[in-house]
mmCIF file of C-alpha atoms and ligand atoms in Angstrom:
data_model
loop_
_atom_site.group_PDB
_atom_site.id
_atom_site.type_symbol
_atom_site.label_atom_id
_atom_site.label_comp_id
_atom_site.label_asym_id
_atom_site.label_seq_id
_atom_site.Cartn_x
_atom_site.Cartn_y
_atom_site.Cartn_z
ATOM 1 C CA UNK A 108 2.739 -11.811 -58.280
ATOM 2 C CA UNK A 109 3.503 -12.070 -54.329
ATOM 3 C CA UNK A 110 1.044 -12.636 -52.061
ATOM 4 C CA UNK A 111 0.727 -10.989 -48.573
ATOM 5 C CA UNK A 112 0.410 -13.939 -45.957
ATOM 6 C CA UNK A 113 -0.907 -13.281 -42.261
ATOM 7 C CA UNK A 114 0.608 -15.660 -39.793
ATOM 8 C CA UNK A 115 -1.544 -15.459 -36.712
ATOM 9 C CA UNK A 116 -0.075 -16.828 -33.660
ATOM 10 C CA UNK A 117 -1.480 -18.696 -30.339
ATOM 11 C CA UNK A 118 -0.766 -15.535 -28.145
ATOM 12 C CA UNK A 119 -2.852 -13.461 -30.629
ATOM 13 C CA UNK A 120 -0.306 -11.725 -32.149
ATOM 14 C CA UNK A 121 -0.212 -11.190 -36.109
ATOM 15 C CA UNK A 122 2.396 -10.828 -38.689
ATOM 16 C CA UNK A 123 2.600 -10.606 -41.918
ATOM 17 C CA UNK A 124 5.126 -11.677 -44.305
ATOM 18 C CA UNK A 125 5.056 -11.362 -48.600
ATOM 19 C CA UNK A 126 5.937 -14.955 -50.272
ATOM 20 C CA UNK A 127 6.985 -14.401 -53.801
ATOM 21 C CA UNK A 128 5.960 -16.969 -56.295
ATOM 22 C CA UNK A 129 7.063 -20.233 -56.264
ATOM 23 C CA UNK A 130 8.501 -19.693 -52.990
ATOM 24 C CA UNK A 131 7.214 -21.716 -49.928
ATOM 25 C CA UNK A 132 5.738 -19.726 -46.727
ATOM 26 C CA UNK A 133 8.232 -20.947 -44.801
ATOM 27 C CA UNK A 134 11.162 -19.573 -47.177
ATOM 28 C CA UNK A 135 9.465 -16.197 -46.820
ATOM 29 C CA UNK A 136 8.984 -16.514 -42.680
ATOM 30 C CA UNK A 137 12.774 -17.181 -42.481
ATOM 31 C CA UNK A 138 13.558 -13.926 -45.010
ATOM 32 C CA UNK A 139 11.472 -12.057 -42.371
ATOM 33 C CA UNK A 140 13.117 -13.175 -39.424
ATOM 34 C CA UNK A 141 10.332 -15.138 -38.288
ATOM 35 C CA UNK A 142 10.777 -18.520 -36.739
ATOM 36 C CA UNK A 143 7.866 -20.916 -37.189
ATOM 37 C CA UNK A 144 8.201 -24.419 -36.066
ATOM 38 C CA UNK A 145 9.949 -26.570 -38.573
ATOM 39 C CA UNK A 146 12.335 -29.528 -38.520
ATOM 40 C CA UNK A 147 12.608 -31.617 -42.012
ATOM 41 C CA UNK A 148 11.929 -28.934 -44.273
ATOM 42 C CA UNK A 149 10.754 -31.378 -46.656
ATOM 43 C CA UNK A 150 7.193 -32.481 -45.975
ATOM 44 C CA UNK A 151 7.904 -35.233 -43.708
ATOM 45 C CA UNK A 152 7.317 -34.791 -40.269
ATOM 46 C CA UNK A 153 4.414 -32.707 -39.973
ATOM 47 C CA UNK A 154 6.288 -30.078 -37.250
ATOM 48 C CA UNK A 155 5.352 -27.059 -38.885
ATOM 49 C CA UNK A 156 1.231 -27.972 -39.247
ATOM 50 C CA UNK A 157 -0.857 -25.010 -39.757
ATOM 51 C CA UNK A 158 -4.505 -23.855 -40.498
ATOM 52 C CA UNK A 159 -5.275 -21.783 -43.297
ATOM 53 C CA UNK A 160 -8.212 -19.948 -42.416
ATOM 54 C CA UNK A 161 -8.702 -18.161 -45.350
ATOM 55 C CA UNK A 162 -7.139 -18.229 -49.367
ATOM 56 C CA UNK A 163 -5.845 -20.940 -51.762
ATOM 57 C CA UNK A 164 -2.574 -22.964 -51.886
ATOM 58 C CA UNK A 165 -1.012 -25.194 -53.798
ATOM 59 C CA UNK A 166 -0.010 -27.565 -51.077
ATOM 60 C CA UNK A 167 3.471 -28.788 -52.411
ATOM 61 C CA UNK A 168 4.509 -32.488 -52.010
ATOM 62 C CA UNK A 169 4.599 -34.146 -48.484
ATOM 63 C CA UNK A 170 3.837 -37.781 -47.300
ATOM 64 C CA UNK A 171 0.679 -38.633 -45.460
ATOM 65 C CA UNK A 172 2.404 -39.219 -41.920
ATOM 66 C CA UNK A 173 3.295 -35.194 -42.137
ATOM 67 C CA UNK A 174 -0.270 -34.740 -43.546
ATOM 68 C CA UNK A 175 -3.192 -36.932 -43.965
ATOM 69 C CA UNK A 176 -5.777 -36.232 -47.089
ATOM 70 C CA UNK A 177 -8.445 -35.595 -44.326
ATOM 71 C CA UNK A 178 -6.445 -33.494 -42.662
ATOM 72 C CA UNK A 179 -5.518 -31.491 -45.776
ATOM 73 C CA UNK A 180 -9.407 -31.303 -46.633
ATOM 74 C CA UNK A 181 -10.061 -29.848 -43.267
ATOM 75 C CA UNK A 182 -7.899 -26.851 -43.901
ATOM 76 C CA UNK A 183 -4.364 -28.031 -42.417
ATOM 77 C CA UNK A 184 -1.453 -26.790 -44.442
ATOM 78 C CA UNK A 185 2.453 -27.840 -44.241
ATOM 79 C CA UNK A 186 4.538 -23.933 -44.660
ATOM 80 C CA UNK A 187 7.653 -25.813 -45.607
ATOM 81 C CA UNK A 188 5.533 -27.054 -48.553
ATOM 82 C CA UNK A 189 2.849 -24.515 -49.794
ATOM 83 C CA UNK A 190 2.748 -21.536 -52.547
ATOM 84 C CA UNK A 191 -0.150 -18.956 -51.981
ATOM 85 C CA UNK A 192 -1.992 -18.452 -54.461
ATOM 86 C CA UNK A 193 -3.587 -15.840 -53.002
ATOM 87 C CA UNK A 194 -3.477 -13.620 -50.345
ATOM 88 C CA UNK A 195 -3.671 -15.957 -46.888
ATOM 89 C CA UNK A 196 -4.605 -16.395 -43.338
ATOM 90 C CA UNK A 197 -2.720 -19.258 -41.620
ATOM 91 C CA UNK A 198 -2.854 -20.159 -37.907
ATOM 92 C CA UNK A 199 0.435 -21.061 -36.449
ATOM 93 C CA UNK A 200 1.437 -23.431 -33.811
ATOM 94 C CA UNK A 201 2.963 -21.765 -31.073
ATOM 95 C CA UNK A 202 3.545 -18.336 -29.833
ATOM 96 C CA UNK A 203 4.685 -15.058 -31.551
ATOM 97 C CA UNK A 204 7.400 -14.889 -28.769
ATOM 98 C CA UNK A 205 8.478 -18.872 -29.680
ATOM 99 C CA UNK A 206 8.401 -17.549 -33.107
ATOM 100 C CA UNK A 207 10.983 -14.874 -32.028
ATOM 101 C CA UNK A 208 9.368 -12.045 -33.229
ATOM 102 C CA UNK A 209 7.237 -9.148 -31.199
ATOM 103 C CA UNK A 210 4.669 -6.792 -31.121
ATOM 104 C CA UNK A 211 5.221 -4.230 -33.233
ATOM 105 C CA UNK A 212 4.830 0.049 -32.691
ATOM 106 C CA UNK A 213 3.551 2.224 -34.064
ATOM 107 C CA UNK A 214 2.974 6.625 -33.775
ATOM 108 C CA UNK A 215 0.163 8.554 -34.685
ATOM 109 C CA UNK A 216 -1.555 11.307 -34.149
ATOM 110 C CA UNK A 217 -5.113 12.328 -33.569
ATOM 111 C CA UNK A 218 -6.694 13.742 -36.229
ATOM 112 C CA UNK A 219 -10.574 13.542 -35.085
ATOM 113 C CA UNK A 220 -12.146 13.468 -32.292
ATOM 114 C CA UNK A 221 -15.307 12.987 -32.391
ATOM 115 C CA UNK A 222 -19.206 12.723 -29.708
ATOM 116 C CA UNK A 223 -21.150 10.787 -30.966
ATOM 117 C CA UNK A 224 -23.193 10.903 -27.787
ATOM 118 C CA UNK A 225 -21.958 11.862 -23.846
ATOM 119 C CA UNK A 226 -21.074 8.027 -23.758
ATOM 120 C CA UNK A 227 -19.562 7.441 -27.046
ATOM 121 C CA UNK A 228 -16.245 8.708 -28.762
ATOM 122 C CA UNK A 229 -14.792 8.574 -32.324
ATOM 123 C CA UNK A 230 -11.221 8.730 -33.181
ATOM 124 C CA UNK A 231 -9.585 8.725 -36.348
ATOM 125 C CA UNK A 232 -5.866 8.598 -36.385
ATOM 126 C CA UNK A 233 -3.167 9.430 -38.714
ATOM 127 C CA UNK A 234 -0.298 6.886 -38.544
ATOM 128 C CA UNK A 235 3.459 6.891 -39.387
ATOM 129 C CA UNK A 236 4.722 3.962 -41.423
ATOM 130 C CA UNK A 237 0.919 3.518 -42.371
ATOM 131 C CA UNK A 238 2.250 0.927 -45.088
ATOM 132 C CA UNK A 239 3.772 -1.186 -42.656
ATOM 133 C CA UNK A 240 0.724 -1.633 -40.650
ATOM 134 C CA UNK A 241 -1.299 -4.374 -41.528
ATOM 135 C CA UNK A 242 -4.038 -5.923 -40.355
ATOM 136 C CA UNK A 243 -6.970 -8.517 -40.640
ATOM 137 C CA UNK A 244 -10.528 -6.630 -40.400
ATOM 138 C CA UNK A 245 -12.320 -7.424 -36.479
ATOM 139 C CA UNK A 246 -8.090 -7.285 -34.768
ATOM 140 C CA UNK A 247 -7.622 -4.308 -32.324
ATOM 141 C CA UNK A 248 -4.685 -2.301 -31.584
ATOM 142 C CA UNK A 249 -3.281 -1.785 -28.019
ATOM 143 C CA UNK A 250 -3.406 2.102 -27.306
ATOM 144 C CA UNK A 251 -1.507 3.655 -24.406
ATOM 145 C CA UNK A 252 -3.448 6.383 -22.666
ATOM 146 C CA UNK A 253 -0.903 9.644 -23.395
ATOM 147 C CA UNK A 254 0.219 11.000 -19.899
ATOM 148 C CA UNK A 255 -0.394 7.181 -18.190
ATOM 149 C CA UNK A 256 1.031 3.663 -17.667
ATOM 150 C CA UNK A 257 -2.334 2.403 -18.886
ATOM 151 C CA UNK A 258 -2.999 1.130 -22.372
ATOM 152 C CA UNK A 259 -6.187 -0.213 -23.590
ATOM 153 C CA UNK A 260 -7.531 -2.136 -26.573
ATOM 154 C CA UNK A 261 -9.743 -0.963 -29.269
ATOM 155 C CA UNK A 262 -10.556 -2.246 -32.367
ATOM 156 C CA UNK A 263 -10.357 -0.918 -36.030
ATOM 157 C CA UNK A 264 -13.387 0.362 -36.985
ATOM 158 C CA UNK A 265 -12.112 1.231 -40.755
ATOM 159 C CA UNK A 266 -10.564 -0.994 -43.075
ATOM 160 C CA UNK A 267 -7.463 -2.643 -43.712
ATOM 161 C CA UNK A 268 -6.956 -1.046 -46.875
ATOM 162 C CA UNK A 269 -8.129 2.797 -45.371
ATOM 163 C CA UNK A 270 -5.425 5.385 -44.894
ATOM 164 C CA UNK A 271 -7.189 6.520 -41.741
ATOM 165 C CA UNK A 272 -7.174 4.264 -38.619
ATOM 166 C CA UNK A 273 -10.430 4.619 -36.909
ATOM 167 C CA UNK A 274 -11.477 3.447 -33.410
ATOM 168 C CA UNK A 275 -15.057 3.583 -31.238
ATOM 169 C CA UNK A 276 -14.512 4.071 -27.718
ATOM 170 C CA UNK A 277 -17.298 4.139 -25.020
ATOM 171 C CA UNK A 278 -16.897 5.579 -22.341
ATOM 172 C CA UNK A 279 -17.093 4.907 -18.437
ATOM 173 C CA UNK A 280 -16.992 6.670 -15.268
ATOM 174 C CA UNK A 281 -13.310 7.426 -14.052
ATOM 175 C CA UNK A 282 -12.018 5.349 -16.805
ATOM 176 C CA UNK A 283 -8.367 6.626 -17.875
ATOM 177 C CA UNK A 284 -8.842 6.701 -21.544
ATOM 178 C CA UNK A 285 -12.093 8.293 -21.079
ATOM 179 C CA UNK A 286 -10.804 11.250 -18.649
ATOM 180 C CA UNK A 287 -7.883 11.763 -21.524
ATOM 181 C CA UNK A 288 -10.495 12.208 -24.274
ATOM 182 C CA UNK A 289 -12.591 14.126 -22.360
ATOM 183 C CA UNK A 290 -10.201 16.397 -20.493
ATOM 184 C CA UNK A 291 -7.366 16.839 -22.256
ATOM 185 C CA UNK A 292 -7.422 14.873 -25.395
ATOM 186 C CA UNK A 293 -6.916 17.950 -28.438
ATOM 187 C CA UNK A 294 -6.666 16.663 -32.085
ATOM 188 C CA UNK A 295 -2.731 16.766 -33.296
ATOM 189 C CA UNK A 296 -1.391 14.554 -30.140
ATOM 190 C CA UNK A 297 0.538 11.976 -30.280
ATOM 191 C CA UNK A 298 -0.476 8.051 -29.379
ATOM 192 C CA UNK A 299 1.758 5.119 -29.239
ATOM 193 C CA UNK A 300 -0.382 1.876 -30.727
ATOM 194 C CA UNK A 301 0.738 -1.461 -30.335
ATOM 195 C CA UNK A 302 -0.556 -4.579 -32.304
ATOM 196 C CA UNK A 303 -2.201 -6.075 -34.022
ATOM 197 C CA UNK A 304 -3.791 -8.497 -32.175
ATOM 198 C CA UNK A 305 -6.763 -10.486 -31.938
ATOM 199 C CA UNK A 306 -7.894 -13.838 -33.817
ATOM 200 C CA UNK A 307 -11.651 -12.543 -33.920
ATOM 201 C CA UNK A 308 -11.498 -11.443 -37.822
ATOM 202 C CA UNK A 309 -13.381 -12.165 -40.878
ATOM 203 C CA UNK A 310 -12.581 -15.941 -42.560
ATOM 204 C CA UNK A 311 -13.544 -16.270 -46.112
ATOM 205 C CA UNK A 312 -17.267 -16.264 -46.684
ATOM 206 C CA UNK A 313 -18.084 -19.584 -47.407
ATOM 207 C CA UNK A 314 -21.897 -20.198 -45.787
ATOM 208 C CA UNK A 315 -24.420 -17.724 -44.723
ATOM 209 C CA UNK A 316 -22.992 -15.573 -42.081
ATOM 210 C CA UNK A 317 -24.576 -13.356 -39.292
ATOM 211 C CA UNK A 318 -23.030 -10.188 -37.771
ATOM 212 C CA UNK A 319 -24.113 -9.696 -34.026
ATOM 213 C CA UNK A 320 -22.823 -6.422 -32.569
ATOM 214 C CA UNK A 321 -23.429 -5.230 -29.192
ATOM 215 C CA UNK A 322 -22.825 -1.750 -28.836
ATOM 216 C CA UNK A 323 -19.528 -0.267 -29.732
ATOM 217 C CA UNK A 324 -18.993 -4.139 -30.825
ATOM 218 C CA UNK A 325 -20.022 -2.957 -33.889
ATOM 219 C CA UNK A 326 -16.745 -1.624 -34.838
ATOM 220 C CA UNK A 327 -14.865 -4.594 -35.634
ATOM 221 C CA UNK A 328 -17.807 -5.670 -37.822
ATOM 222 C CA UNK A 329 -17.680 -2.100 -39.744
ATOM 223 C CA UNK A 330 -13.630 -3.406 -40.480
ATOM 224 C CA UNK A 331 -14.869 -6.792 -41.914
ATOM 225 C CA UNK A 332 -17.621 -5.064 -44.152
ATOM 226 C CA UNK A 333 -15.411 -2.187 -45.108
ATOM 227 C CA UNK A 334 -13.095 -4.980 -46.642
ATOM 228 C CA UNK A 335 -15.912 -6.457 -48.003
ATOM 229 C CA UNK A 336 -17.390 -3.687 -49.861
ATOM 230 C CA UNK A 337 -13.560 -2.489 -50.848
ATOM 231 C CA UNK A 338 -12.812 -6.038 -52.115
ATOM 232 C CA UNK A 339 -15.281 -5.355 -54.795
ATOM 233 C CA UNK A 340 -16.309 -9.142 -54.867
ATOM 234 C CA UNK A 341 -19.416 -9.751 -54.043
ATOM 235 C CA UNK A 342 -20.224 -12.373 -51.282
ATOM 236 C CA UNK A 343 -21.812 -15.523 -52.582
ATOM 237 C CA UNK A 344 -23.664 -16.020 -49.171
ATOM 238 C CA UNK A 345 -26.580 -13.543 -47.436
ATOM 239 C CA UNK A 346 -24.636 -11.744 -44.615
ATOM 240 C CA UNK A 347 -27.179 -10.610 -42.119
ATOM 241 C CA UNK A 348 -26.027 -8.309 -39.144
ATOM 242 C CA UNK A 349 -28.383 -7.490 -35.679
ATOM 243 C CA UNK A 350 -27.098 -4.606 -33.745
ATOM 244 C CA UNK A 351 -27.967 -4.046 -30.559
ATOM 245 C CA UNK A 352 -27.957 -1.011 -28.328
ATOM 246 C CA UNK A 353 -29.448 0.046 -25.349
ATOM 247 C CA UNK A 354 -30.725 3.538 -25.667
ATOM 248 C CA UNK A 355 -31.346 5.156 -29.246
ATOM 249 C CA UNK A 356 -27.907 7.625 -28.561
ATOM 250 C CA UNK A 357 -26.111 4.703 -28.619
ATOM 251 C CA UNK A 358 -26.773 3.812 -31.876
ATOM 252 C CA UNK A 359 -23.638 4.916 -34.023
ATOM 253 C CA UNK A 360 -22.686 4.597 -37.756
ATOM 254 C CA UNK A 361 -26.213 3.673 -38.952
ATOM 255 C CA UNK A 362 -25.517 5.358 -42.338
ATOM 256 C CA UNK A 363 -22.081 3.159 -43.357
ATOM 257 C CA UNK A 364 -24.474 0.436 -42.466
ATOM 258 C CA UNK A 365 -27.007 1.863 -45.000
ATOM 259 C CA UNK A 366 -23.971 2.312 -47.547
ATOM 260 C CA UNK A 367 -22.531 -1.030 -46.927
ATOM 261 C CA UNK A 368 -25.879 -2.756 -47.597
ATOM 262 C CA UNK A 369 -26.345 -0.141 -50.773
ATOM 263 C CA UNK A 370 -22.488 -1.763 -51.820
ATOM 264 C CA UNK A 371 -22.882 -5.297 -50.320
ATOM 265 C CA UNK A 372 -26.106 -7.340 -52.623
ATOM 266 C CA UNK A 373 -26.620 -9.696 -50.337
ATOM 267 C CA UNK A 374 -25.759 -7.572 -46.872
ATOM 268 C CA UNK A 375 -28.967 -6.515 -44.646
ATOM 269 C CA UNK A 376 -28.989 -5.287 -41.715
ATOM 270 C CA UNK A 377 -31.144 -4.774 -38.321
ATOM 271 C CA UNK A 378 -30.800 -2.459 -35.670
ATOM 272 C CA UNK A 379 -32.768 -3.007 -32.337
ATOM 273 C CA UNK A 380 -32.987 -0.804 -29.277
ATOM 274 C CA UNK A 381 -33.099 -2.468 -25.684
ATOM 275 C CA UNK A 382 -34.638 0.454 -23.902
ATOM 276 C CA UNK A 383 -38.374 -0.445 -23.520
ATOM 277 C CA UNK A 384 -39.420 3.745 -23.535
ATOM 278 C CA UNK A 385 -38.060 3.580 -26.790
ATOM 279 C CA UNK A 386 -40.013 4.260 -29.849
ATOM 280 C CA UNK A 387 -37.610 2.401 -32.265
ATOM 281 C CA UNK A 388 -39.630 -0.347 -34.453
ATOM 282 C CA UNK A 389 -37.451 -2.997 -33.041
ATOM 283 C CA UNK A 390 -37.303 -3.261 -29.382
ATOM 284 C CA UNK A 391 -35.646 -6.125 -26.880
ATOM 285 C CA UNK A 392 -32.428 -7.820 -27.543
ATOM 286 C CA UNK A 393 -30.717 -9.093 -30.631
ATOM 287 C CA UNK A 394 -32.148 -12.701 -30.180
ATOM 288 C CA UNK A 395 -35.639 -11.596 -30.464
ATOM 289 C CA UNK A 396 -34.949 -10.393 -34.189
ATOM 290 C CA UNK A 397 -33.757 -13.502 -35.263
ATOM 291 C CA UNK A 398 -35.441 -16.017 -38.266
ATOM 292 C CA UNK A 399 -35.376 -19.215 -39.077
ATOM 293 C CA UNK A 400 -33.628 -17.612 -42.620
ATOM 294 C CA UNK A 401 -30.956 -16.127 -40.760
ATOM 295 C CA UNK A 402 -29.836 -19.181 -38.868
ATOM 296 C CA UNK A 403 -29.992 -21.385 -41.740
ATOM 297 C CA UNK A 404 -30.779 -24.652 -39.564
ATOM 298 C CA UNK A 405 -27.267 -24.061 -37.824
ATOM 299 C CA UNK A 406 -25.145 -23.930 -41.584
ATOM 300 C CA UNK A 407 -24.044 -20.468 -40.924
ATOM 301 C CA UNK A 408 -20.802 -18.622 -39.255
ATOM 302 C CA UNK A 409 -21.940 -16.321 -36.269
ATOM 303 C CA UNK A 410 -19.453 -13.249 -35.067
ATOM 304 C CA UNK A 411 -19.881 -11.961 -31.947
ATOM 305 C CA UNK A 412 -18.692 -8.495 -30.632
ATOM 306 C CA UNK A 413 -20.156 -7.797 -27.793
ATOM 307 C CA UNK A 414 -20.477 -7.547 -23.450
ATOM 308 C CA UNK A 415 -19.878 -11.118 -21.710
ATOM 309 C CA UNK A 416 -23.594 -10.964 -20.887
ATOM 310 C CA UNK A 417 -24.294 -11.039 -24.616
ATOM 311 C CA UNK A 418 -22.437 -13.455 -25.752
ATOM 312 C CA UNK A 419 -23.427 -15.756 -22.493
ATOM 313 C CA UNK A 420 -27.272 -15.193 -23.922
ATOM 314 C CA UNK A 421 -26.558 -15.732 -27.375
ATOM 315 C CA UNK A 422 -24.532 -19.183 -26.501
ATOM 316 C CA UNK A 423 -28.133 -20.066 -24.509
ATOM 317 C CA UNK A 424 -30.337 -18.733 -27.303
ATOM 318 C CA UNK A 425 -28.065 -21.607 -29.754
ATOM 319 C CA UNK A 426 -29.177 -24.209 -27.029
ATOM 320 C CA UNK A 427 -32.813 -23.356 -26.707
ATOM 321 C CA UNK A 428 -32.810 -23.019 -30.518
ATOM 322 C CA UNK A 429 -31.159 -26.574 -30.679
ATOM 323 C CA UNK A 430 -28.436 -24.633 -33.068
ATOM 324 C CA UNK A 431 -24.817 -25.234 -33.241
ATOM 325 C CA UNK A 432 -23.360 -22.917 -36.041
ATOM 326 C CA UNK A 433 -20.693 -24.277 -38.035
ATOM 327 C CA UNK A 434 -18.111 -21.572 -36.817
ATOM 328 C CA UNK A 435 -18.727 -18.929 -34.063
ATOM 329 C CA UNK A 436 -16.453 -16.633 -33.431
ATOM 330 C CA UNK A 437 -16.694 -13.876 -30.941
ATOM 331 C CA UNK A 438 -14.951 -10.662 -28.965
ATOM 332 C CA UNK A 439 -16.447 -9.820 -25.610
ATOM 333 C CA UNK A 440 -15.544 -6.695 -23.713
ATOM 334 C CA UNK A 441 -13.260 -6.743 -20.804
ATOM 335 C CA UNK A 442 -15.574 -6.558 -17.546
ATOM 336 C CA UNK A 443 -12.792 -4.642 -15.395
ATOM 337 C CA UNK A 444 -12.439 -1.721 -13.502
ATOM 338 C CA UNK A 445 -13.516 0.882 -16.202
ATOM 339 C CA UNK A 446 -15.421 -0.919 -18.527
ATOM 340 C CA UNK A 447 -14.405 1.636 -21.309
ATOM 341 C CA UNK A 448 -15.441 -0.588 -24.415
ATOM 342 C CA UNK A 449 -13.936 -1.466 -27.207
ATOM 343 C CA UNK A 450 -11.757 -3.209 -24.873
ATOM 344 C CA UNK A 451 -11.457 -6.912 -24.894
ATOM 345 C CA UNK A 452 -10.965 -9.895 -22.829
ATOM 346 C CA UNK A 453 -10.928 -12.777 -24.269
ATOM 347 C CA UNK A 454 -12.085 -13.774 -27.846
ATOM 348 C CA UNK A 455 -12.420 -17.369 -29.422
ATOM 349 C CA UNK A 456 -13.918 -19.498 -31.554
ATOM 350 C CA UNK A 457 -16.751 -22.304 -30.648
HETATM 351 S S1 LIG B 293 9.012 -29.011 -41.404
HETATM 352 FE FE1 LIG B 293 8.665 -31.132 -41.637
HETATM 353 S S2 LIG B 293 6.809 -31.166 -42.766
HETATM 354 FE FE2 LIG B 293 7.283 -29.061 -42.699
#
């Protein structure tokens, strides 16, 4: 059976390649026209080092100067060597562009639109070539703003595995993909999408994990539970998600929440409502909802989607908490002229 391999690059970019069996990652990067760093080709000098994020190997032969057994424990890989054994992520050395391979296009056309509230839009998208689009659940697509020079970033909010692509998009004042949906956006256009991109996604569940979501930052985590819940494997860790919102309109998707934790044993989740005129029965910020269960003295893996402010506060709240999570990984929103969310700025991984 061949297994579908993502190689994520430094620059954020994504591809992925299928390796047949008993062929080696880097035999199926070259049949794709993908250059990854290598030199020996044999397991000897180490150039073509990766991280496998997620899935299991066999790791081939190779001599400890190309990789040491610690290094092999930690999750480092050798592409020139290695057989999937399942379906993998693997972080690459280097850039997509040193890699020689691009961005890739795509069309589709709008086949929702959808209010949530005045400040929050819905759009689900029909796309060409849908079986050539892949990508890893909490990655975003570049969309250019029809009738502009703008694009802007939003990511899934379905699954990889979902015919439909679907998107949250908040809204801001004078923002241009916000005057398109709202003035002359009509279901049956056509977008261009770009992507994907992004190295904020879902790793293998492998410790208690908690899911914080600031506003439309929930959509990337809807992607990671959606391929939960469609892998039909059920985690062996408690996931735990806190979403946060200002007002109660903000609130979106509530019921796939309610469905994923129905699918999802060990999923719970908490929604909590900033506003203090609220009458929600959780009020404040994300923080505030927090136990000593879900942080797990610090053995847990934290993603983040949310504004800069949040994830500024949530870095202090691991400080005052004397915390430091085993992996945390987080989006935050792009703080520029429009602040139309969804949009992102920088992610990483602390
Ligand atoms: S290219 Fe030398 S170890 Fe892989």
């Amino acid at each position: 059976m061949s297994h579908k391999v993502a190689l994520t690059f430094e620059d954020g970019l994504t591809k992925f390649i299928k390796v047949n069996p008993m062929e080696t990652v880097a035999d199926a990067a070259y049949k794709a026209r993908i250059n990854i760093p290598l030199d020996c080709r044999d397991g000897a000098c180490g150039t073509c080092k990766a991280f496998c994020e997620s899935g299991t190997y066999d790791g081939g032969d190779y001599i400890d100067e190309a990789l040491t057994d610690d290094e092999a424990d930690e999750g480092f890989c050798l592409p020139c060597q290695m057989s999937p054994e399942s379906d993998l992520v693997l972080r690459m050395a280097g850039t997509a562009e040193m890699a020689k391979t691009g961005i890739a296009e795509f069309k589709a056309t709008i086949e929702r639109l959808h209010w949530y509230a005045d400040n929050t839009a819905g759009i689900t998208l029909e796309v060409e070539n849908r079986d050539e689009l892949h990508f890893l659940p909490g990655q975003y697509m570049n969309i250019k703003v029809p009738g502009t020079d703008e694009e802007r970033s939003y990511s899934f909010s379905s699954g990889p595995d979902d015919q439909k692509l679907k998107f949250l998009v908040r809204t801001a004042p004078d923002g241009v993909m916000t005057t398109y949906l709202r003035e002359r956006a009509a279901e049956g256009d056509e977008l261009v999408l770009e992507g994907p991109v992004g190295s904020f996604f879902l790793r293998d569940i492998k410790r208690r994990t908690l899911m914080l979501a600031g506003g439309t930052g929930i959509a990337p985590q809807l992607a990671m539970l959606e391929k939960i819940a469609a892998s039909g494997i059920q985690p062996a860790h408690p996931i735990h998600m806190a979403y946060g919102v200002t007002f109660d309109h903000d609130l979106v998707e509530v019921a796939e929440l309610e469905r994923y934790a129905a699918a999802i044993e060990n999923f719970t989740f908490d929604t909590i409502v900033a506003d203090k005129d609220s009458e929600h029965p959780r009020k404040g910020y994300v923080t505030q909802h927090l136990t000593d269960e879900h942080l797990g003295e610090g053995d847990i893996d934290v993603y983040l989607c949310g504004p800069p402010a949040m994830v500024d506060a949530v870095r202090g709240y691991w400080k005052n908490q004397g915390i430091e999570p085993a992996n945390f990984y987080y989006e935050r929103f792009a703080t520029g002229v429009s602040h139309e969310q969804g949009v992102h700025a920088e992610a990483g991984a602390a």
